[in-house]
Coordinates of C-alpha atoms in Angstrom, one line a residue:
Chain A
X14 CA 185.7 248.9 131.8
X15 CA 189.0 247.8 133.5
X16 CA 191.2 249.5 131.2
X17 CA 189.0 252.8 132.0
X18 CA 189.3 252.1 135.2
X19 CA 193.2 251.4 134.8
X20 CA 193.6 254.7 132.1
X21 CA 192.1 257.2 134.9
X22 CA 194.0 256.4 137.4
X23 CA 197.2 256.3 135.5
X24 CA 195.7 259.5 134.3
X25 CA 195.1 261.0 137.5
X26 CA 198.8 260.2 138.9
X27 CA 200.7 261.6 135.6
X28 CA 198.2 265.0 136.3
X29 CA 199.5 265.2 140.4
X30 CA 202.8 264.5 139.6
X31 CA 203.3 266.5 137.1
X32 CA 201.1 269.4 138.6
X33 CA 203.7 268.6 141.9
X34 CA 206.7 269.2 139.5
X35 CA 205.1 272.6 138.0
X36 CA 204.5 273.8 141.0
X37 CA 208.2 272.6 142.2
X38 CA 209.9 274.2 139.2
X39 CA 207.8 277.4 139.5
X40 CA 208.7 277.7 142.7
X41 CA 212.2 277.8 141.8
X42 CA 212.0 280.0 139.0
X43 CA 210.0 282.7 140.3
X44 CA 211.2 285.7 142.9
X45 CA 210.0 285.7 146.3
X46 CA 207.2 287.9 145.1
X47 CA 206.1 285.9 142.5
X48 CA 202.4 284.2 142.1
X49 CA 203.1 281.6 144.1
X50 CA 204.7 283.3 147.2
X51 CA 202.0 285.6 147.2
X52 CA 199.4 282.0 147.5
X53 CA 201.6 281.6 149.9
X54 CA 201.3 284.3 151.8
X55 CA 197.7 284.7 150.8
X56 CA 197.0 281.5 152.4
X57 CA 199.2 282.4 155.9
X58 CA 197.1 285.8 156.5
X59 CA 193.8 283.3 156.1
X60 CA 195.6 280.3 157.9
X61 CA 197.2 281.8 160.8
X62 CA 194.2 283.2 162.6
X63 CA 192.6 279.2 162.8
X64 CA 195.9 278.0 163.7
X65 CA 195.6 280.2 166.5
X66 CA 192.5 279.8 167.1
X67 CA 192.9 275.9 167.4
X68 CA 196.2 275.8 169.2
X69 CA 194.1 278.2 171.7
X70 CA 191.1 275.3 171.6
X71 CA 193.7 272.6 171.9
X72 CA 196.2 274.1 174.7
X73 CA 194.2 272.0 177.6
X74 CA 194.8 269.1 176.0
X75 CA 198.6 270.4 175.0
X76 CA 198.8 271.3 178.8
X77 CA 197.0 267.5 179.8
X78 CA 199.4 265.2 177.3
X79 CA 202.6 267.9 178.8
X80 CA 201.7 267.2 181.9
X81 CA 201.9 263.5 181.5
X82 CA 205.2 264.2 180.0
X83 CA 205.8 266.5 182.7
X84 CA 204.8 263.1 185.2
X85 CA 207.6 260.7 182.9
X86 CA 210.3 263.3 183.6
X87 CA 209.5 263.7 186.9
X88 CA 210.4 260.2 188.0
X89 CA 213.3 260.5 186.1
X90 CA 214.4 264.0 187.6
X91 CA 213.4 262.1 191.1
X92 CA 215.6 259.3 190.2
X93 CA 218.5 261.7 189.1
X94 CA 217.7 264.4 192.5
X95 CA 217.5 261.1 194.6
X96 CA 220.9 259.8 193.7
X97 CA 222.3 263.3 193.5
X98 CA 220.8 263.7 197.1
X99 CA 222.7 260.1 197.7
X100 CA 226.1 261.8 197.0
X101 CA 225.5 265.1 198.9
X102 CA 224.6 263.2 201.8
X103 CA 228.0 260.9 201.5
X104 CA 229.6 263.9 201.3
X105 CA 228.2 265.8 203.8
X106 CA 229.1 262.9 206.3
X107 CA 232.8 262.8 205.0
X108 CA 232.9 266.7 205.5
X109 CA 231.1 266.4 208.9
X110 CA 234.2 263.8 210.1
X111 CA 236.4 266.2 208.5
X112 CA 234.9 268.8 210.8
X113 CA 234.6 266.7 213.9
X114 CA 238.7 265.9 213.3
X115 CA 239.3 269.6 213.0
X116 CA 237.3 270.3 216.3
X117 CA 239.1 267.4 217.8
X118 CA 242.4 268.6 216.3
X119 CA 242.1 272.3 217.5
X120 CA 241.5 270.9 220.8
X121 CA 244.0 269.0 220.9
X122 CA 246.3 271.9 219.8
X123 CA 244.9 274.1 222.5
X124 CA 245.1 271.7 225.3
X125 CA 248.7 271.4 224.0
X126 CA 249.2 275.1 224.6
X127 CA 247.5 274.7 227.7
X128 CA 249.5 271.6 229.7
X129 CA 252.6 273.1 227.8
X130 CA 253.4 269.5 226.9
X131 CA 255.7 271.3 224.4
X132 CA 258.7 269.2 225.6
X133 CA 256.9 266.1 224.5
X134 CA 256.5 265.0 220.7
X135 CA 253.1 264.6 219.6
X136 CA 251.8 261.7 217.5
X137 CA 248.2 262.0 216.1
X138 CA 246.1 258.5 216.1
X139 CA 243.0 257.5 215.2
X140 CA 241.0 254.7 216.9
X141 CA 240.8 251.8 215.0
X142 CA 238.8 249.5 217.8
X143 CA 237.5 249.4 221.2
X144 CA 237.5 247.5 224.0
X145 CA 234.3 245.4 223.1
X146 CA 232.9 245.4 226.7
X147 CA 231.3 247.5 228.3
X148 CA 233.6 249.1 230.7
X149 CA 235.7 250.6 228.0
X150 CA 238.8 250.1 229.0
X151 CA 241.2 249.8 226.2
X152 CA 241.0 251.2 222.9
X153 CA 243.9 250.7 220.1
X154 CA 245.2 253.3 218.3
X155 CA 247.1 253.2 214.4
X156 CA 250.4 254.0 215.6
X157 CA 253.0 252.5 217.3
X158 CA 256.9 252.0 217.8
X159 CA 257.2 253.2 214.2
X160 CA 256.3 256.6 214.9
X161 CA 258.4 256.5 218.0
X162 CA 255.6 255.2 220.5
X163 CA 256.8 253.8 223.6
X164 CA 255.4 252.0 226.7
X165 CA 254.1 254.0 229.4
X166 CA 253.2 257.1 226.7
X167 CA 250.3 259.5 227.6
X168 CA 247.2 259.6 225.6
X169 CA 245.3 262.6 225.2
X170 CA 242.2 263.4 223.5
X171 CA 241.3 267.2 223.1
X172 CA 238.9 266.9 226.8
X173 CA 242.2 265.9 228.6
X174 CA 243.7 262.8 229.6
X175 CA 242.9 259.3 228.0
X176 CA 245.1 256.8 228.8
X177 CA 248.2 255.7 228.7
X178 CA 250.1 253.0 226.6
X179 CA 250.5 249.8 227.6
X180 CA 251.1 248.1 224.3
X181 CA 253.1 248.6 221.7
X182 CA 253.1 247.2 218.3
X183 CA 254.8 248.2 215.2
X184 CA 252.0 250.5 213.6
X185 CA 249.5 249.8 216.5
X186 CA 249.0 250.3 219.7
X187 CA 246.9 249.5 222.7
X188 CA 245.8 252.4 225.1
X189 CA 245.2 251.6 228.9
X190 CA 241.8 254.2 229.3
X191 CA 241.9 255.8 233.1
X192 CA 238.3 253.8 233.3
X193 CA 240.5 251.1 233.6
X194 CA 240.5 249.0 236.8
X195 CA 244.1 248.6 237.1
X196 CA 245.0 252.0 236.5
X197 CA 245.1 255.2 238.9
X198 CA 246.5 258.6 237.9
X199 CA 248.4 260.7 240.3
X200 CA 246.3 264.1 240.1
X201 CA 245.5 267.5 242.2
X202 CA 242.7 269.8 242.5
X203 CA 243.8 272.9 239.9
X204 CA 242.2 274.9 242.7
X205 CA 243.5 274.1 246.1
X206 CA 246.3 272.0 244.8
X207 CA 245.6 269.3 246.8
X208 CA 247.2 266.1 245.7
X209 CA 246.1 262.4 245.5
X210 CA 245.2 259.6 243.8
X211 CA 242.6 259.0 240.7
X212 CA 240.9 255.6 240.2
X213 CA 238.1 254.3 238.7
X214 CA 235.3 253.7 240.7
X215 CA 234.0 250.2 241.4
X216 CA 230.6 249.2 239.2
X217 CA 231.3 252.4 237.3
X218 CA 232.9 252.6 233.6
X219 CA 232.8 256.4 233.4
X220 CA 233.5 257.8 236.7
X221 CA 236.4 258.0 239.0
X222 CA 237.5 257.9 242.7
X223 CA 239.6 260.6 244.1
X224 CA 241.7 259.2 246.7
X225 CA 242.8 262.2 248.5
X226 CA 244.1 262.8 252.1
X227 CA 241.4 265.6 253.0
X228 CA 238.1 265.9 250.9
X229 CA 237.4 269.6 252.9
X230 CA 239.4 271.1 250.0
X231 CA 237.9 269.6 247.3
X232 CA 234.6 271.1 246.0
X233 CA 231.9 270.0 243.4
X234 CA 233.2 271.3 240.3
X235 CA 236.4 271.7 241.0
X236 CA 238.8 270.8 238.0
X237 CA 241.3 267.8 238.6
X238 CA 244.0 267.7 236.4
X239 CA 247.4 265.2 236.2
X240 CA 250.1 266.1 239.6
X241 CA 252.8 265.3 237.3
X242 CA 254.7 263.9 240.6
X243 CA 253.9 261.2 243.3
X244 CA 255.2 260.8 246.3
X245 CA 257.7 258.4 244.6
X246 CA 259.1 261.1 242.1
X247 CA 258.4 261.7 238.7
X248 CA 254.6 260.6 237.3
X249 CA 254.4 259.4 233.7
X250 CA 252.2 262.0 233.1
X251 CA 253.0 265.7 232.5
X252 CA 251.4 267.9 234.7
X253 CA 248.6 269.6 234.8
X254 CA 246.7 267.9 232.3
X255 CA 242.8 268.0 232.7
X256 CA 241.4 264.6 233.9
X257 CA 237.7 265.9 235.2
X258 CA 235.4 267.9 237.3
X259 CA 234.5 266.8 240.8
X260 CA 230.6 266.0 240.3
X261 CA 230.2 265.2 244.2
X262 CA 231.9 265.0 247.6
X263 CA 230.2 262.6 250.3
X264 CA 229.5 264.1 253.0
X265 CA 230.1 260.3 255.1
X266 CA 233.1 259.1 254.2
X267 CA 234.6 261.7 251.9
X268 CA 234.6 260.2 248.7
X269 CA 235.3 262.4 245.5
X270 CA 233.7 261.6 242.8
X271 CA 235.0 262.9 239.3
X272 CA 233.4 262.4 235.7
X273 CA 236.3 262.7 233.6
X274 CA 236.3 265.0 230.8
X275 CA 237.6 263.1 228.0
X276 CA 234.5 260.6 226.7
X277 CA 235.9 257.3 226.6
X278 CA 233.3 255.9 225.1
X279 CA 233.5 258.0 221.9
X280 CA 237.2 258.4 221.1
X281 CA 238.4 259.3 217.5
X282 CA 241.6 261.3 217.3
X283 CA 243.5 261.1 219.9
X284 CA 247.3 262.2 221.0
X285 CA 250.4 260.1 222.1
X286 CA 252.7 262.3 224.0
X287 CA 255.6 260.6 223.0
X288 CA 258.9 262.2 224.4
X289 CA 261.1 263.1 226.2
X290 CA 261.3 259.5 228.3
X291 CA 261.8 260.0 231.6
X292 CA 263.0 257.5 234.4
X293 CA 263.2 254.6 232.5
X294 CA 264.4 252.8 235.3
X295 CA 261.5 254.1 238.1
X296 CA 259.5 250.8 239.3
X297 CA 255.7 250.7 237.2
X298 CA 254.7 251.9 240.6
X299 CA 256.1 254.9 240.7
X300 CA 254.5 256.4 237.7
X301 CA 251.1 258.1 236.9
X302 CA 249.7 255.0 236.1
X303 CA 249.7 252.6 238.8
X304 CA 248.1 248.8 239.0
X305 CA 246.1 248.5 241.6
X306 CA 246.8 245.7 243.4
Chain B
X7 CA 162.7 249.7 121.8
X8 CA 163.3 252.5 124.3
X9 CA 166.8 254.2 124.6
X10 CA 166.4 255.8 128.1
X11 CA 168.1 254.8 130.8
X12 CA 166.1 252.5 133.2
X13 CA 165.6 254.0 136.4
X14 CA 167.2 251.6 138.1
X15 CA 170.5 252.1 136.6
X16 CA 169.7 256.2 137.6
X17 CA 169.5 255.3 140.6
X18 CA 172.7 253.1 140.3
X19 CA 174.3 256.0 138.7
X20 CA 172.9 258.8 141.8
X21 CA 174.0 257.1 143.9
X22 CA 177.6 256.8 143.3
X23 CA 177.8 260.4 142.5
X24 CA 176.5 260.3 146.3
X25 CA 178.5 258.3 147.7
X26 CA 181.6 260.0 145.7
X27 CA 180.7 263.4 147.2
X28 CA 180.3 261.6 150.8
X29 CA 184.2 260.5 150.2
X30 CA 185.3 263.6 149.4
X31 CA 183.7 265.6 152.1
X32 CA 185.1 263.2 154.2
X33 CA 188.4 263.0 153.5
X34 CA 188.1 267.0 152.9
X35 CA 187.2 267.6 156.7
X36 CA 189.8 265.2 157.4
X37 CA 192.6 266.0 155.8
X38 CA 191.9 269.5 157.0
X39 CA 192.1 268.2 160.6
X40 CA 195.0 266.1 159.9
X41 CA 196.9 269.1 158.8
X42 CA 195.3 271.5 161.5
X43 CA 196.3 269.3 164.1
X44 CA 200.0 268.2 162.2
X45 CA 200.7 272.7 162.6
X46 CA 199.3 273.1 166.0
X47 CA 199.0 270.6 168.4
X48 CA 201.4 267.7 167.3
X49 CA 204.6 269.0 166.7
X50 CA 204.3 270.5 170.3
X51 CA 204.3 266.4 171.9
X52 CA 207.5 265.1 172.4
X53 CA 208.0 261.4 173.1
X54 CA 211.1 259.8 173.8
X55 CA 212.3 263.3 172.1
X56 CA 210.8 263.0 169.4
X57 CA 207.2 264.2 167.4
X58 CA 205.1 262.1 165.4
X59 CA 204.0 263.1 161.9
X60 CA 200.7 262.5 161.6
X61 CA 200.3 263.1 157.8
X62 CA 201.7 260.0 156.1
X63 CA 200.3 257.8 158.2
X64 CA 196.4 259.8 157.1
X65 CA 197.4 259.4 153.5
X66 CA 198.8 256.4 153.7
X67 CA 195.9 254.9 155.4
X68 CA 193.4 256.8 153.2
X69 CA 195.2 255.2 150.4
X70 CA 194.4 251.8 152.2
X71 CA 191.2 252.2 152.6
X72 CA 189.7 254.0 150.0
X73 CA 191.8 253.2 146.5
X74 CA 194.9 254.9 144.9
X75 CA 192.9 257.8 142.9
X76 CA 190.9 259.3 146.2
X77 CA 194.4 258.6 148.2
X78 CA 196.8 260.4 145.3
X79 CA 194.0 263.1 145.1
X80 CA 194.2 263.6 148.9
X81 CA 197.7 263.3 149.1
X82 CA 198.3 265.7 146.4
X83 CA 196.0 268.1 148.6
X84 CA 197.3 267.3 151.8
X85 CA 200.7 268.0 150.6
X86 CA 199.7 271.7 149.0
X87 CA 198.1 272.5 152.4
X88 CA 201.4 271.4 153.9
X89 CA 203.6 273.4 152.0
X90 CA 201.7 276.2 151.8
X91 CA 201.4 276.7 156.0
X92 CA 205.0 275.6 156.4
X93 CA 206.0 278.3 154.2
X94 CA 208.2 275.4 152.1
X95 CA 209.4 274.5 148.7
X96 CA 205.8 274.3 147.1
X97 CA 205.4 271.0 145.3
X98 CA 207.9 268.8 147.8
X99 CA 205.2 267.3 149.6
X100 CA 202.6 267.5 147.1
X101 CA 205.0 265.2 145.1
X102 CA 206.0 262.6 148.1
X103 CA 202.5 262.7 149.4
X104 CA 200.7 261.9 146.4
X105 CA 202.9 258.9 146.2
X106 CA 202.4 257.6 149.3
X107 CA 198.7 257.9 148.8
X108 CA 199.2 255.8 145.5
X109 CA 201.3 253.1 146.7
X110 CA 199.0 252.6 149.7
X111 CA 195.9 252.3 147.2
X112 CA 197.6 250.0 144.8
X113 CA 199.1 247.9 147.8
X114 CA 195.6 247.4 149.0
X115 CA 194.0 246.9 145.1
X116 CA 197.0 244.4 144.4
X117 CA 197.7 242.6 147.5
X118 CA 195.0 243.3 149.4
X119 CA 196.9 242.2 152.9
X120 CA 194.9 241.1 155.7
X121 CA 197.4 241.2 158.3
X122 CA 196.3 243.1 161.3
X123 CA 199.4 244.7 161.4
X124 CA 199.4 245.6 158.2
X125 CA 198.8 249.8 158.8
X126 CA 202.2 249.4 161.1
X127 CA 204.3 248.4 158.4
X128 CA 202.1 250.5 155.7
X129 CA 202.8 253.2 158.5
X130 CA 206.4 252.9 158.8
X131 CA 206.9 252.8 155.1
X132 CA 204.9 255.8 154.3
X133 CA 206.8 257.6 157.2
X134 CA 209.9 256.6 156.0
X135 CA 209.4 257.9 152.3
X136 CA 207.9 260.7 153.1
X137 CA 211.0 262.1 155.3
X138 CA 213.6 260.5 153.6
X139 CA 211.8 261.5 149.8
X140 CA 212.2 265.2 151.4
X141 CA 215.7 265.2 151.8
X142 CA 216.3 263.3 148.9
X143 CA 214.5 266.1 146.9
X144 CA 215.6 269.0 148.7
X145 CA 219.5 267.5 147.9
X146 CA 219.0 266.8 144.5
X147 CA 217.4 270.9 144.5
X148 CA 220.5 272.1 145.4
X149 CA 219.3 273.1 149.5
X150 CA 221.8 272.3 151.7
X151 CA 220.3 269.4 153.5
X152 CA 222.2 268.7 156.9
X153 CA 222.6 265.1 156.1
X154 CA 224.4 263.4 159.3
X155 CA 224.0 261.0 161.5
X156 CA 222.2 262.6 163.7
X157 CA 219.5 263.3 160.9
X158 CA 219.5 260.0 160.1
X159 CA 218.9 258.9 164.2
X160 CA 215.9 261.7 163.9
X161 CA 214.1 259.8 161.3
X162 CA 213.9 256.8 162.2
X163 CA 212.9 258.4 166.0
X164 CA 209.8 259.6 163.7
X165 CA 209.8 256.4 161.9
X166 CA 209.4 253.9 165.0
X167 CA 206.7 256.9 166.7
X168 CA 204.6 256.8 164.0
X169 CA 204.7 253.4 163.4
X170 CA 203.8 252.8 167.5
X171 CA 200.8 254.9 166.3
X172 CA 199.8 253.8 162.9
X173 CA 197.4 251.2 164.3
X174 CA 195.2 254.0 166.0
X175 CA 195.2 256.6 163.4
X176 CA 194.3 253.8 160.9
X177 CA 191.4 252.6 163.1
X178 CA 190.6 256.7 163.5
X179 CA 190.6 256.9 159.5
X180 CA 188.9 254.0 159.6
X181 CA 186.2 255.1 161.4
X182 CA 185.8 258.5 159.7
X183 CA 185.4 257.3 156.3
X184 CA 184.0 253.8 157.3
X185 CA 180.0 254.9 155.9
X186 CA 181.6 256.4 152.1
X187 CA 184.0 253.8 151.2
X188 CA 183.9 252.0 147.9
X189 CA 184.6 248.4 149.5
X190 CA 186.0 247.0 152.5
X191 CA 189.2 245.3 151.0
X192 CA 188.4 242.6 154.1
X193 CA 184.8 241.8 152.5
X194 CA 186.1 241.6 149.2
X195 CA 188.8 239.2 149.7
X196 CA 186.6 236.9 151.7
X197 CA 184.4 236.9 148.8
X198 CA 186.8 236.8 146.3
X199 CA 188.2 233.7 147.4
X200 CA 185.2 232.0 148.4
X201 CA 183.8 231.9 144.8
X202 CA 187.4 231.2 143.7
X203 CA 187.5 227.9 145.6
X204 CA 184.1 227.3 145.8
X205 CA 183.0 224.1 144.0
X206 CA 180.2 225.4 142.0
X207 CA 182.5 228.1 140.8
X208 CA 184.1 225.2 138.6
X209 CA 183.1 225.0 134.8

């Protein structure tokens, strides 16, 4: 019984095999239109309609099991969208401060054509820190005597006037802001051309007090900019640079009030106006920027 | 004395006709939806880039659970049907199918392994032959088989799919055929061994 057993299935593998290698080697040997490639055709023409058929049955669950698929790449696609998102935004920012130093640039270059501060050299800096109080006072900038940055130098932002030097380090400098307390600025009303003194105002960090001998010709709006002389002689500052616009006149007393137009608070690129030097021997007192006492 | 058969051993005798013509209706309507599903729907799943073949894994496990002569029978069939709708070198798979379907059979007559991960391996071994067996074929007939490395990373892609799924095609062969087969291989070892070391077994 066991060696039946054991014959017929030795039998029935010799028969597949060697029916698989008929078929193999009269698939070789015959043309393309031979028996076989017509079976084969045959059975397409009667195949092809079910296989439609079912792929049409089976495309819901084709379309379910893709969609799950669809699910597995989408987290990935979100992954690779987020941290593609991730650069554009970096790079939007760095092309955003690119912008903002252009804007502040051109400014720069038209207040330069504007004050006609031609006869000065002009040495770009960036803020590298501020004056961690409040008031604002000082800011330092990335240059110094290496680019030919002296004490007493104007700063300018593309608003109008800043500061001046009162530092000066090799490749660094500190800037004196007009917000400071010890600082006033010999100015004049563009308008009337009245002439007097600009300080900061007392309890304020972004406003200043316009010292002048007769507020009647002095009107809200009016544009102060840098006199360029004292009554001592020569000012630091070159003339006619724009310090602010009068915001009120009291009516009591007289007292000008001027928001200047340079934002301390917010300073990036800023200017040194670095030559020519002028008066080198005039007492601190004398100049645009004078300690208030 | 009486030379007719008794009817009990008719009975014997009907019913194994029966339950040989349940088998091969069985394994008929599945190996028809094996291969209707290995044309339409599988080939059209990608996972992790690559599609499972469902085909060895049917024959492999047919040839696990049902013996080598229904598996090499089915293979051989399988393998035809394959050919023929893939519009390919008639006998290829016929050849490497019916193989695989023998192997399988004789693994489980021989060995008869009980490991529940046994359809993995069987699985991954049937895959394995029958897509390496193809190429191998198709060199040795003078095709130009793209052999590269690339090839070689493709099967055994298919390899480690099919072999993620061989445990649930298995169970799904399992189930189909579960009410025609000769003999659960499980049953027969328990029993096997049980008389073998049982003590009244002993002369």
């Amino acid at each position: 019984m066991h060696d039946k057993i054991v014959r017929r299935r030795r039998a029935v593998l010799g028969l597949l095999v060697a029916l698989s290698l008929v078929l193999l080697s009269a698939f070789f040997g015959e043309s393309s239109a031979g028996i076989l490639g017509s079976i084969q055709s045959g059975f397409l023409d009667v195949f092809s309609p079910i296989q439609e058929g079912v792929t049409t049955l089976l495309t819901p669950v084709h379309d379910l099991i893709n969609s799950i698929d669809d699910v597995v790449h989408a987290s990935s696609q979100r992954d690779e969208y987020r941290r593609e998102n991730r650069a554009l935004i970096a790079q939007n920012a760095s092309l955003q401060a690119y912008r903002r130093d252009y804007l502040q640039l051109a400014a720069l270059f038209k207040l330069d054509q504007e004050a006609d501060v031609s006869s000065y050299d002009q040495v770009t800096a960036q803020v590298i820190s501020e004056s961690p109080s409040v008031w604002y006072s000082h800011v330092m900038i990335d240059v110094g005597s290496s680019a030919d940055v002296r004490l007493g130098d104007t700063v300018v932002d593309g608003d109008g006037l800043v500061g001046q030097v009162t530092t000066v380090a090799h490749n660094a400098s500190e800037v004196t802001l007009i917000t400071d307390s010890t600082s006033a600025v010999a100015a004049r009303d563009a308008a009337s051309g009245t002439w007097g003194i600009a300080e900061p105002a007392v309890g304020s960090s972004n406003q200043l007090l316009l010292a002048f001998p007769s507020s009647q010709q002095v009107a809200p709006g009016d544009l102060i900019v840098t006199a360029g002389t004292t009554a001592n002689g020569h000012s630091d500052y070159p003339p006619d640079i724009p310090i602010g616009h009068v915001t009120s006149v009291a009516a009591a007393n007289g007292a000008i009030s001027v928001e200047p137009n340079a934002n301390v608070k917010q300073l990036e690129l800023v200017q040194v106006l670095t030559a020519p030097r002028r008066h080198s021997s005039a007492p601190p007192g004398a100049g645009g920027l004078v300690p208030v006492s | 004395m009486s030379l007719a058969p008794s009817p009990h051993s008719s009975s014997v005798q009907a019913r194994g006709i029966g339950d040989a013509l349940n088998l091969t209706l069985r394994l008929t309507a599945l190996g028809f939806v094996s291969c209707v599903l290995q044309l339409t729907l599988v080939p059209q799943i990608s996972i992790f880039g690559a599609s499972a073949d469902l085909t060895p894994l049917v024959v492999a496990s047919v040839g696990f659970l049902a013996g080598s002569v229904p598996a090499s029978a089915f293979g051989f069939a399988i393998g035809l049907f394959l050919d023929l709708a893939f519009v390919q070198t008639l006998g290829i798979s016929s050849l490497l199918f019916t193989l695989i379907g023998y192997s399988a059979g004789r693994l489980r007559e021989l060995r008869a392994p009980e490991a529940p991960l046994t359809p993995i391996a069987l699985g991954a071994g049937a895959t394995a032959l029958a897509l390496v067996g193809y190429g191998v074929i198709e060199f040795m007939l003078g095709v130009n088989t793209p052999v590269s490395f690339s090839l070689l990373g493709a099967i055994c892609e298919v390899t480690v799919l099919n072999s993620l799924i061989a445990l649930p095609v298995y169970a799904l062969v399992r189930r189909c055929l579960i009410g025609a087969l000769p003999e659960d291989p499980r049953r027969r070892t328990r029993r096997a061994r049980t008389t073998r070391l049982s003590p009244l077994s002993r002369p």
